[in-house]
Coordinates of C-alpha atoms and ligand atoms in Angstrom, one line a residue:
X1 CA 0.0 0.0 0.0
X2 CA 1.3 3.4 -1.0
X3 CA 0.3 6.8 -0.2
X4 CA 1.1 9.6 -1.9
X5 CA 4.6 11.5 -0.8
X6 CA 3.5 13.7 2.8
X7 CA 0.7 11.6 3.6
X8 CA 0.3 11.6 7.5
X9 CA -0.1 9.0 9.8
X10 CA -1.1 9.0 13.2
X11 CA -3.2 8.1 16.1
X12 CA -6.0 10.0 18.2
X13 CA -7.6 10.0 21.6
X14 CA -9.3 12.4 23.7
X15 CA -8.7 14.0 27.4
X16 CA -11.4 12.1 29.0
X17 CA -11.0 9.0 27.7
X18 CA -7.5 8.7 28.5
X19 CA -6.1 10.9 31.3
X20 CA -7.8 10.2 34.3
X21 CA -6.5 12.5 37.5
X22 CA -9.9 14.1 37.0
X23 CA -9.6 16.5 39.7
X24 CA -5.8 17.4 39.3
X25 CA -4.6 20.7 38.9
X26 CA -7.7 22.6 41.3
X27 CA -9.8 20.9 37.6
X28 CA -13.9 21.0 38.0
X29 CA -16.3 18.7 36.8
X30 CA -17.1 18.7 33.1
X31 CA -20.3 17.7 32.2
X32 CA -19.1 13.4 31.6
X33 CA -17.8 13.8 35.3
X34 CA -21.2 14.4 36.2
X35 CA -23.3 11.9 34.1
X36 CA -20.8 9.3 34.9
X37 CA -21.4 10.1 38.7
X38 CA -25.5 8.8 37.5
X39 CA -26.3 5.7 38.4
X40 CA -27.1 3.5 35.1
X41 CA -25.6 5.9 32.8
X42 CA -22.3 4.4 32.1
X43 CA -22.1 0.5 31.8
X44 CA -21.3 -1.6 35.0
X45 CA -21.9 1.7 36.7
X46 CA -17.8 2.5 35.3
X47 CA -16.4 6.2 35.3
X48 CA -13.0 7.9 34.0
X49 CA -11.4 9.2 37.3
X50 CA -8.5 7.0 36.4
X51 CA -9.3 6.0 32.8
X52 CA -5.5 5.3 31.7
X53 CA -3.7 7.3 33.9
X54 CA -2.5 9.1 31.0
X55 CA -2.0 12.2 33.1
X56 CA 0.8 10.5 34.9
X57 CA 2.4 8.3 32.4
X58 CA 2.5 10.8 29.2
X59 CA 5.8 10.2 28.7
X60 CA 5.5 6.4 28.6
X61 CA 2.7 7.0 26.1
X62 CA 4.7 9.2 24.2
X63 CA 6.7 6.4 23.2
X64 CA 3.9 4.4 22.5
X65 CA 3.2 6.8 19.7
X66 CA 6.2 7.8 18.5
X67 CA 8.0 5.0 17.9
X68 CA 5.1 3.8 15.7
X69 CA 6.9 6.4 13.9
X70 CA 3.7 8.3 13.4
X71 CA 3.5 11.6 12.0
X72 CA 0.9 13.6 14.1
X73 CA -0.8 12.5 17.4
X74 CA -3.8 14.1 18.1
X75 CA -5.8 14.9 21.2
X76 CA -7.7 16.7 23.1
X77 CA -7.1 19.4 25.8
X78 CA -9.6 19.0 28.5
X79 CA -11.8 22.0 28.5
X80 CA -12.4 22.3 32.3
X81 CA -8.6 21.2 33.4
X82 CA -7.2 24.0 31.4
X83 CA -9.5 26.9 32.9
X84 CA -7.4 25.9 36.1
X85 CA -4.0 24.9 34.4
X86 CA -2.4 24.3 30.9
X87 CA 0.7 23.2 32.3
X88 CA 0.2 19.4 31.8
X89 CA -0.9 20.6 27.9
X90 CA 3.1 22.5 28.1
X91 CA 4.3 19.2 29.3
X92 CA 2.4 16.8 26.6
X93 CA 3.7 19.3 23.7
X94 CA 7.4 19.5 24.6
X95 CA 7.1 15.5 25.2
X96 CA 5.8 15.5 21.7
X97 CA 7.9 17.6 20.0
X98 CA 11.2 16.4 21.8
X99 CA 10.1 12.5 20.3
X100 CA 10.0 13.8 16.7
X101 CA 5.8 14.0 16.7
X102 CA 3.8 16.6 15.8
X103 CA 0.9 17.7 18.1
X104 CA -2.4 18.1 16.6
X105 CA -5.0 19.0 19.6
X106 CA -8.3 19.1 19.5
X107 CA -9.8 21.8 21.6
X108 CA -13.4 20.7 22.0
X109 CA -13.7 16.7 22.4
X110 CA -17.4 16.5 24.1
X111 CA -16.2 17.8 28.2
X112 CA -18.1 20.5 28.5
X113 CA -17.1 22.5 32.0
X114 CA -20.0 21.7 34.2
X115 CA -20.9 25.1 35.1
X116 CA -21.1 26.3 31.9
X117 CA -24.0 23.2 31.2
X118 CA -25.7 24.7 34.6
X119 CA -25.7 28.0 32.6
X120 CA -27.7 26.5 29.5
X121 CA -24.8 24.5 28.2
X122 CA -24.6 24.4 24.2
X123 CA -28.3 26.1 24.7
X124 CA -26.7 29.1 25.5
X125 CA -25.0 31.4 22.9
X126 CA -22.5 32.7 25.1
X127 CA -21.3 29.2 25.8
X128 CA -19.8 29.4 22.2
X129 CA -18.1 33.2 23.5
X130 CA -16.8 31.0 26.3
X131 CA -15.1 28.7 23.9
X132 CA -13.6 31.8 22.2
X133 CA -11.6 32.7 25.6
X134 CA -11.0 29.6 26.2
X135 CA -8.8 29.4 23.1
X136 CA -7.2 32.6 23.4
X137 CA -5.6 31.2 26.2
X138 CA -4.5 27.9 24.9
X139 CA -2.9 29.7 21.9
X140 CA -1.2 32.3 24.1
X141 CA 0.4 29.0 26.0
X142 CA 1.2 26.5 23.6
X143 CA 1.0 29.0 19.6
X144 CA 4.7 29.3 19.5
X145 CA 5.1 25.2 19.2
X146 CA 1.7 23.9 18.0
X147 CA 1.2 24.9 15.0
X148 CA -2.1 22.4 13.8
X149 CA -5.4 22.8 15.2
X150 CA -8.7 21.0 15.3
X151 CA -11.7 23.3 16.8
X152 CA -14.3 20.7 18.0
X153 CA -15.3 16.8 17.8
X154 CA -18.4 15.3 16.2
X155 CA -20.8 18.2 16.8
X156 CA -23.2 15.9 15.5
X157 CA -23.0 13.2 18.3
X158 CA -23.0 15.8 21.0
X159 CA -25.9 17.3 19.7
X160 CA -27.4 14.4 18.9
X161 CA -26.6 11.9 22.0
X162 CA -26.1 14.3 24.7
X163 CA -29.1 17.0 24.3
X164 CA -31.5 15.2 21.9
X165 CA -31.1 11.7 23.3
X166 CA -30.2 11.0 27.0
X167 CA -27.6 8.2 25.8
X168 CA -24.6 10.9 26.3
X169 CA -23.5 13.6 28.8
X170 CA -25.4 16.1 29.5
X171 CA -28.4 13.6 28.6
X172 CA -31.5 16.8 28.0
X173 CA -33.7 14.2 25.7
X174 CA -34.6 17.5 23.7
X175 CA -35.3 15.8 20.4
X176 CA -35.5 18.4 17.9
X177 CA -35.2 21.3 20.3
X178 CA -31.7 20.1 20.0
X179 CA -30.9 22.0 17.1
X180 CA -29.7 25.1 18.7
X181 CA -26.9 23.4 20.4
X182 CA -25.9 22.6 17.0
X183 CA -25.4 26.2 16.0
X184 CA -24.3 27.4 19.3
X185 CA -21.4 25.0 18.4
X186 CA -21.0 25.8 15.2
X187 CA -20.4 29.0 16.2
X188 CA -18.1 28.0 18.6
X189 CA -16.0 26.5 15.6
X190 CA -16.2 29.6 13.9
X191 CA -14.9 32.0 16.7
X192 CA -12.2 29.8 17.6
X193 CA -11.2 29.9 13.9
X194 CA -11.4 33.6 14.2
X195 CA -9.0 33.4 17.3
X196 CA -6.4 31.2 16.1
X197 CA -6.1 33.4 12.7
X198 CA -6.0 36.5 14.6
X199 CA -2.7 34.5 16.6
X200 CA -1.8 33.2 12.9
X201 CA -1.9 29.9 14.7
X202 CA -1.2 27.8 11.8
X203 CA -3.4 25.0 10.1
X204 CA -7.0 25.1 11.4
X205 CA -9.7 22.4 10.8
X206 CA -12.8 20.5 12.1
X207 CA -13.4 16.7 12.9
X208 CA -16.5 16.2 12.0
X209 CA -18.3 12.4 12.1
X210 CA -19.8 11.0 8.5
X211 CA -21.1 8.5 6.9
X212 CA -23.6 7.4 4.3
X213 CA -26.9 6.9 5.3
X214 CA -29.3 4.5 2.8
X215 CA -32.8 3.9 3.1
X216 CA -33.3 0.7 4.3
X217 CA -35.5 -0.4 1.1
X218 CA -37.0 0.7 -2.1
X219 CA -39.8 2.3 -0.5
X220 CA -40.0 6.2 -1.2
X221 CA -41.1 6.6 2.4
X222 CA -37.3 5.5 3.2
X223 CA -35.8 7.2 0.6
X224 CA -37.4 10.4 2.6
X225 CA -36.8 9.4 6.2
X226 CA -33.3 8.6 5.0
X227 CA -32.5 12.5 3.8
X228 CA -33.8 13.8 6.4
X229 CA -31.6 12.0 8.9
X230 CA -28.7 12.7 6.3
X231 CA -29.3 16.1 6.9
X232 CA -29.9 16.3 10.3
X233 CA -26.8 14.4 11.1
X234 CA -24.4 14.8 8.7
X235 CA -25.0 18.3 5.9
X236 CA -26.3 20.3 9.4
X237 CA -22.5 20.5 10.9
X238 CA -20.7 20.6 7.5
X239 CA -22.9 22.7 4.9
X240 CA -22.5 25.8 7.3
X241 CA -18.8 25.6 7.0
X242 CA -18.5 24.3 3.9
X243 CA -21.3 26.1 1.8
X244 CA -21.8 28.9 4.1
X245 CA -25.5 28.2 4.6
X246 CA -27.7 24.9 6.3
X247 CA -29.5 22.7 4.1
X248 CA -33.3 23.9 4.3
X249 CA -35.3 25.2 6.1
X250 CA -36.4 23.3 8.7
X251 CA -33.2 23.3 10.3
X252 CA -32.8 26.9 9.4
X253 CA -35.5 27.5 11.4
X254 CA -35.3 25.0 13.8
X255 CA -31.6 26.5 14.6
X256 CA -33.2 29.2 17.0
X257 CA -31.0 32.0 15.6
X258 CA -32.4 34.1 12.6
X259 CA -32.2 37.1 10.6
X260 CA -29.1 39.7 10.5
X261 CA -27.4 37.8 13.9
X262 CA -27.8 34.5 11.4
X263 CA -26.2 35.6 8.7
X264 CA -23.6 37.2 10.7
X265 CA -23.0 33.5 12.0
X266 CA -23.1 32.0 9.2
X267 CA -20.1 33.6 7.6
X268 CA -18.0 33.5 10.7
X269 CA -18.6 30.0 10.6
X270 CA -17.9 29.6 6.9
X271 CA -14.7 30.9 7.3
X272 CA -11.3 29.0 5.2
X273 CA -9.8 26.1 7.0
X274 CA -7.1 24.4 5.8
X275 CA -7.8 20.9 6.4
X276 CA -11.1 19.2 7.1
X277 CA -11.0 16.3 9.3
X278 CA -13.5 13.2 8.7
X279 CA -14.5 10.7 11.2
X280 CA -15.4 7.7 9.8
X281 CA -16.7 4.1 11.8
X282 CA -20.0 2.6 9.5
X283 CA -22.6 3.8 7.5
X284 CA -26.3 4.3 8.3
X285 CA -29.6 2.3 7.2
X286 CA -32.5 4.5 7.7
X287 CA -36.0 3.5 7.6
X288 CA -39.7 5.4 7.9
X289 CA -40.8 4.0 11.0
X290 CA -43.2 1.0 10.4
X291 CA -46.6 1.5 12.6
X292 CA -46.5 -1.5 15.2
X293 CA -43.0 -1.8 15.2
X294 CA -40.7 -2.1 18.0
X295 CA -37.4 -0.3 17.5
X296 CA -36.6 -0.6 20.9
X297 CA -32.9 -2.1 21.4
X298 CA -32.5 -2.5 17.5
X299 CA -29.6 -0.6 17.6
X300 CA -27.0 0.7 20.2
X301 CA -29.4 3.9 20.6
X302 CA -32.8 4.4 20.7
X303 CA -34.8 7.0 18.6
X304 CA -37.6 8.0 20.8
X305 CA -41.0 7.2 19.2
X306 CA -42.9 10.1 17.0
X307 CA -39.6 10.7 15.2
X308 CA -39.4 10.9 11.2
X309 CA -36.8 8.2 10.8
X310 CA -35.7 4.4 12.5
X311 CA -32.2 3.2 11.8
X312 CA -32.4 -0.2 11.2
X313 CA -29.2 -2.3 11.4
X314 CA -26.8 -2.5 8.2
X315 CA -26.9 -5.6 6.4
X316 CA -23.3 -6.8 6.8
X317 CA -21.6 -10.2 7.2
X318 CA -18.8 -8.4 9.6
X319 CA -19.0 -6.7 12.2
X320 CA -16.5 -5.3 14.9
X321 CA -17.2 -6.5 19.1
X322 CA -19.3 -3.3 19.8
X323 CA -21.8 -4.7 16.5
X324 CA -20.8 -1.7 13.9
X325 CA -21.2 -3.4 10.9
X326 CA -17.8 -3.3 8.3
X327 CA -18.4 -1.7 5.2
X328 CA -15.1 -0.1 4.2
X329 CA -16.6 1.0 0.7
X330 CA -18.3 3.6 2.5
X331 CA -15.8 5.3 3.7
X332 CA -14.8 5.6 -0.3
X333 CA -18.4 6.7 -0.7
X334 CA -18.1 9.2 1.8
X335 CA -15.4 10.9 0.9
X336 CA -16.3 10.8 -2.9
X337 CA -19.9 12.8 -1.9
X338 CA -18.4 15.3 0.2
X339 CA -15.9 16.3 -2.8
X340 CA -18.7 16.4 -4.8
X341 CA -21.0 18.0 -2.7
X342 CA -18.0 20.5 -1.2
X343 CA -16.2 22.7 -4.3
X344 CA -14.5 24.2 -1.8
X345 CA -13.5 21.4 0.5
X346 CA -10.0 21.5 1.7
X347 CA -7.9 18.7 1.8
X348 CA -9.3 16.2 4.2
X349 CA -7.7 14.3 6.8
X350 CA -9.1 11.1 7.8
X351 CA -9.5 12.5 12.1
X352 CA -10.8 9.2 13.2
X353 CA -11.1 5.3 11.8
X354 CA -10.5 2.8 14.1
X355 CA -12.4 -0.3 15.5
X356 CA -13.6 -2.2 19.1
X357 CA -12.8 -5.6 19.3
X358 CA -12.4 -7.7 22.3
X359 CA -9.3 -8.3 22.8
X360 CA -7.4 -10.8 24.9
X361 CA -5.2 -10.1 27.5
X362 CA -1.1 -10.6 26.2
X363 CA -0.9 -14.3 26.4
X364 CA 2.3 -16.3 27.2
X365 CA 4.2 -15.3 24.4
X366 CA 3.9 -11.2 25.6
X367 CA 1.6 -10.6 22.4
X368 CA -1.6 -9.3 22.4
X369 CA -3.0 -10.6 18.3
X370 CA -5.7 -8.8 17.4
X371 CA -5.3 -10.3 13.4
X372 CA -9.3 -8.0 13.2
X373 CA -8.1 -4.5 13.6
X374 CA -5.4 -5.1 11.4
X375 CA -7.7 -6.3 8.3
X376 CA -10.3 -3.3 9.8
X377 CA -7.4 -1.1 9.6
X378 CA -5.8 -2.4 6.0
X379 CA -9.2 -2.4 4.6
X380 CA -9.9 1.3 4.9
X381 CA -6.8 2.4 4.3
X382 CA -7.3 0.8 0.8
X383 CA -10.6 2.7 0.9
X384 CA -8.8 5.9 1.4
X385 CA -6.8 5.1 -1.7
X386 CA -9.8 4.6 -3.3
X387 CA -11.0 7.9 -3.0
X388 CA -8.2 9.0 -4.1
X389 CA -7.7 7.8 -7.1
X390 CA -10.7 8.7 -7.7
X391 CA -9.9 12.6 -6.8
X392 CA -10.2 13.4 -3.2
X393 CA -7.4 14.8 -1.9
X394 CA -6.7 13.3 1.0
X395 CA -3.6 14.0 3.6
X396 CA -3.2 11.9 6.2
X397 CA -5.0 9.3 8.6
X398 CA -5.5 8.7 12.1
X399 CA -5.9 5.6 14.0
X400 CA -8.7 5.9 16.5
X401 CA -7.3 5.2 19.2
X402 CA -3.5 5.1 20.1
X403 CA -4.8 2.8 23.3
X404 CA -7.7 1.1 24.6
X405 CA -9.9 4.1 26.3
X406 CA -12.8 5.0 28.6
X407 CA -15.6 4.5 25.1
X408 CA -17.8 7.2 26.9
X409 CA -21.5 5.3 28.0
X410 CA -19.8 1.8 27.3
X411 CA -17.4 2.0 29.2
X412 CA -14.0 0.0 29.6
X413 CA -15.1 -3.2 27.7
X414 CA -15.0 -1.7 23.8
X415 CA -11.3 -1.9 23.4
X416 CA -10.0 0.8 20.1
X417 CA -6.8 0.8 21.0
X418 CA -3.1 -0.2 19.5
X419 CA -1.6 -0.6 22.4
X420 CA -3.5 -2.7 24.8
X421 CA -4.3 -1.3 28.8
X422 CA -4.7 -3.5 31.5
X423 CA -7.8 -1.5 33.4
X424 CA -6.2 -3.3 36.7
X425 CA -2.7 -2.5 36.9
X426 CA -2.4 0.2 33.6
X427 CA 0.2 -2.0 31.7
X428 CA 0.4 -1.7 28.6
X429 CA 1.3 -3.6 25.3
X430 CA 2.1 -3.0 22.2
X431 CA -0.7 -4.8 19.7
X432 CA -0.2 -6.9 16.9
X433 CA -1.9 -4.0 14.9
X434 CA 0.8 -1.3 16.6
X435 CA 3.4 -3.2 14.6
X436 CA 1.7 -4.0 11.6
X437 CA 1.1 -0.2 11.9
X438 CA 4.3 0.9 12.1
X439 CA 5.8 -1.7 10.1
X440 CA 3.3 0.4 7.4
X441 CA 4.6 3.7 7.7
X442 CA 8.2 2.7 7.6
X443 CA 6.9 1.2 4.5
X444 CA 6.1 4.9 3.0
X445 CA 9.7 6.2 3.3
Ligands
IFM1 O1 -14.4 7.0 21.2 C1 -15.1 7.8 20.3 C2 -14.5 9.2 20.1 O2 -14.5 9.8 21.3 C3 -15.3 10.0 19.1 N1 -15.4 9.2 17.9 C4 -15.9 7.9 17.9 C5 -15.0 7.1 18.9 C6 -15.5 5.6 19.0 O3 -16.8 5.6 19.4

């Protein structure tokens, strides 16, 4: 497999699913620190006050990564920890650059500050002015050695999960009164975009979570439920930036912000990047929902009743350990309609692909073989070549995850990782797939 000459490798994770120390540094709650703290929100009742201990053993993970010999690592800088300190951010950078990897954080990865939730959340306008200062400050601190952004993390799934559904922190159930949250951080995006340009921060993007979604039959009824979940989960969080507008109005209206003040938004949000980051796991099956049918624990997460559209599950003969079904055609096919749909789209990175699988503990021989993730992970790499041969530019790709992680409401048991964490004592291993992995990129030079 060959990429073309500068293509970038490297690995992602985020603050709360990796560093643990949740209260370190005089850091308050973020809105995860409180749903976790729920009973029955998090599965066997598990939370990420330690999650890897990442906090503590950076520098061991900092091997981990770099000796992959990827390119970029990216994560996330934890929202609330940062109000009180940046210094383990100063720390994780230098650690970074010092082992020949270049840092690529994200600033907004789901971890909302707890009192800004009890203040509306991403309800509240001013939340997205909070993000602004929030990013002065980390460019003042780290701008003179990071010099690649990412603004905010699958708008889409916080909007969707945590306020419309109750499946994800801050769990509102809101169903469609949701959609101001998505504009509230789409606006966050674009003020943070403004900041960093006004610091000349270097290269700014998004990762945003897609996927095809197919109706489920022939029947027009799914062709329509099927676009309007398209749109409500996919063209809502990328048209604004990408086209400068959302697509229709019912989400133009449903957005809660209108007139001169939109407009004004809108092109603040539609502001140049220079990358655009794509998360990619499985596509989407959409039906119209059938009267009589139960949809309850079809999927992962349940649509509450009344709504226009039922995923169904995709017909697939594999799937990975948390059920996502396999289909690396479609990440091809997503990244051949948003160059199509996107004149302007900017060179994409691939922000996130990655899969849970269950694997074993390292057995006698000191190995952990997890032969899956390294199809999983061959596979769609050959789909990103795909795409590009058939145009897309694409840049680089990045493993999700660079170890196995807190996976938000499921817990410890949906392992992502290349390198393998023992929950009990923190140990961990290098994976079949981090050597196949870096076996790859050495393959490149
Ligand atoms: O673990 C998550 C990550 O935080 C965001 N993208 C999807 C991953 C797998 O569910």
């Amino acid at each position: 497999m060959r990429f073309p000459p500068g293509f970038r490798f490297g690995m992602a994770t985020s603050a709360y699913q990796i560093e643990g120390a949740w209260d370190a540094d005089g850091k308050g709650p973020s809105i995860w620190d409180t749903f976790a703290a729920r009973p029955g929100t998090i599965r066997h009742g598990e939370d990420a006050k330690v999650a890897i201990d990442h906090y503590h053993r950076y520098a061991e993970d900092v091997t981990h990564i770099a000796e992959a010999g990827v390119h970029d690592y990216r994560f996330s800088i934890s929202w609330p920890r940062a109000l009180a300190s940046l210094d383990f951010y100063d720390r994780l950078v230098d650690e970074l650059l010092a082992a020949g990897v270049r840092p690529v954080p994200t600033l907004y990865h789901w971890d909302l500050p707890q009192d800004l939730e009890d203040k509306g959340g991403w309800l509240n306008r001013d939340t997205a002015h909070r993000l602004a200062d929030y990013t002065s400050a980390v460019v003042l601190r780290l701008g003179d050695r990071v010099r690649d952004w990412i603004t905010m993390n699958e708008m889409n799934v916080q909007t969707l999960y945590g306020y419309a559904l109750t499946d994800h922190a801050p769990a509102r159930g809101l169903g469609l009164e949701a959609l101001p949250v998505a504009h509230h951080q789409l606006l966050a995006h674009g003020l943070a975009v403004q900041v960093l340009r006004t610091h000349d921060a270097g290269a700014i993007g998004i990762a945003n979570q897609h996927f095809p979604v197919h109706p489920a039959s022939e029947d027009p009824a799914d062709a329509y439920a099927a676009e309007m979940f398209r749109e409500l989960t996919n063209w809502t969080f990328s048209d604004p930036i990408l086209l400068g507008d959302y697509p229709g109005e019912m989400i133009r209206a449903g957005v809660g912000t209108s007139g001169a003040q939109l407009d004004r938004d809108l092109e603040l949000i539609g502001a140049r990047l220079d990358f655009y980051g794509v998360n990619f796991y499985e596509p989407t099956a959409i039906e119209a929902p059938r009267e009589g049918k139960d949809y309850a624990g079809v999927l992962e997460v349940d649509i509450p009743e009344g709504m226009p559209f039922s995923p169904v599950p995709v017909k697939s003969d594999e799937r990975t350990d948390f059920g996502w079904a396999i289909v690396p055609s479609a990440l091809t096919e997503i990244l051949v309609t948003l160059h199509e749909r996107y004149p302007a789209l900017p060179p994409v990175i691939v922000t996130e692909n990655g899969a849970s699988f269950h694997d074993a503990a390292p057995g006698d021989d000191g190995r952990v073989h997890d032969p899956r993730r390294i199809a999983f992970l061959d596979s769609h790499l050959r789909a990103v070549q795909e795409a590009i041969t058939s145009g897309v530019r694409v840049d680089g790709f990045y493993v999700w995850s660079a170890f196995d992680n807190f996976e938000w409401a499921a817990g410890y048991d949906e392992r992502f990782g290349l390198v393998h964490v023992d929950f009990e004592t923190l140990a961990r291993t290098r994976k079949d797939s981090w050597f196949w992995y870096r076996d790859l990129i050495a393959s490149q030079r």
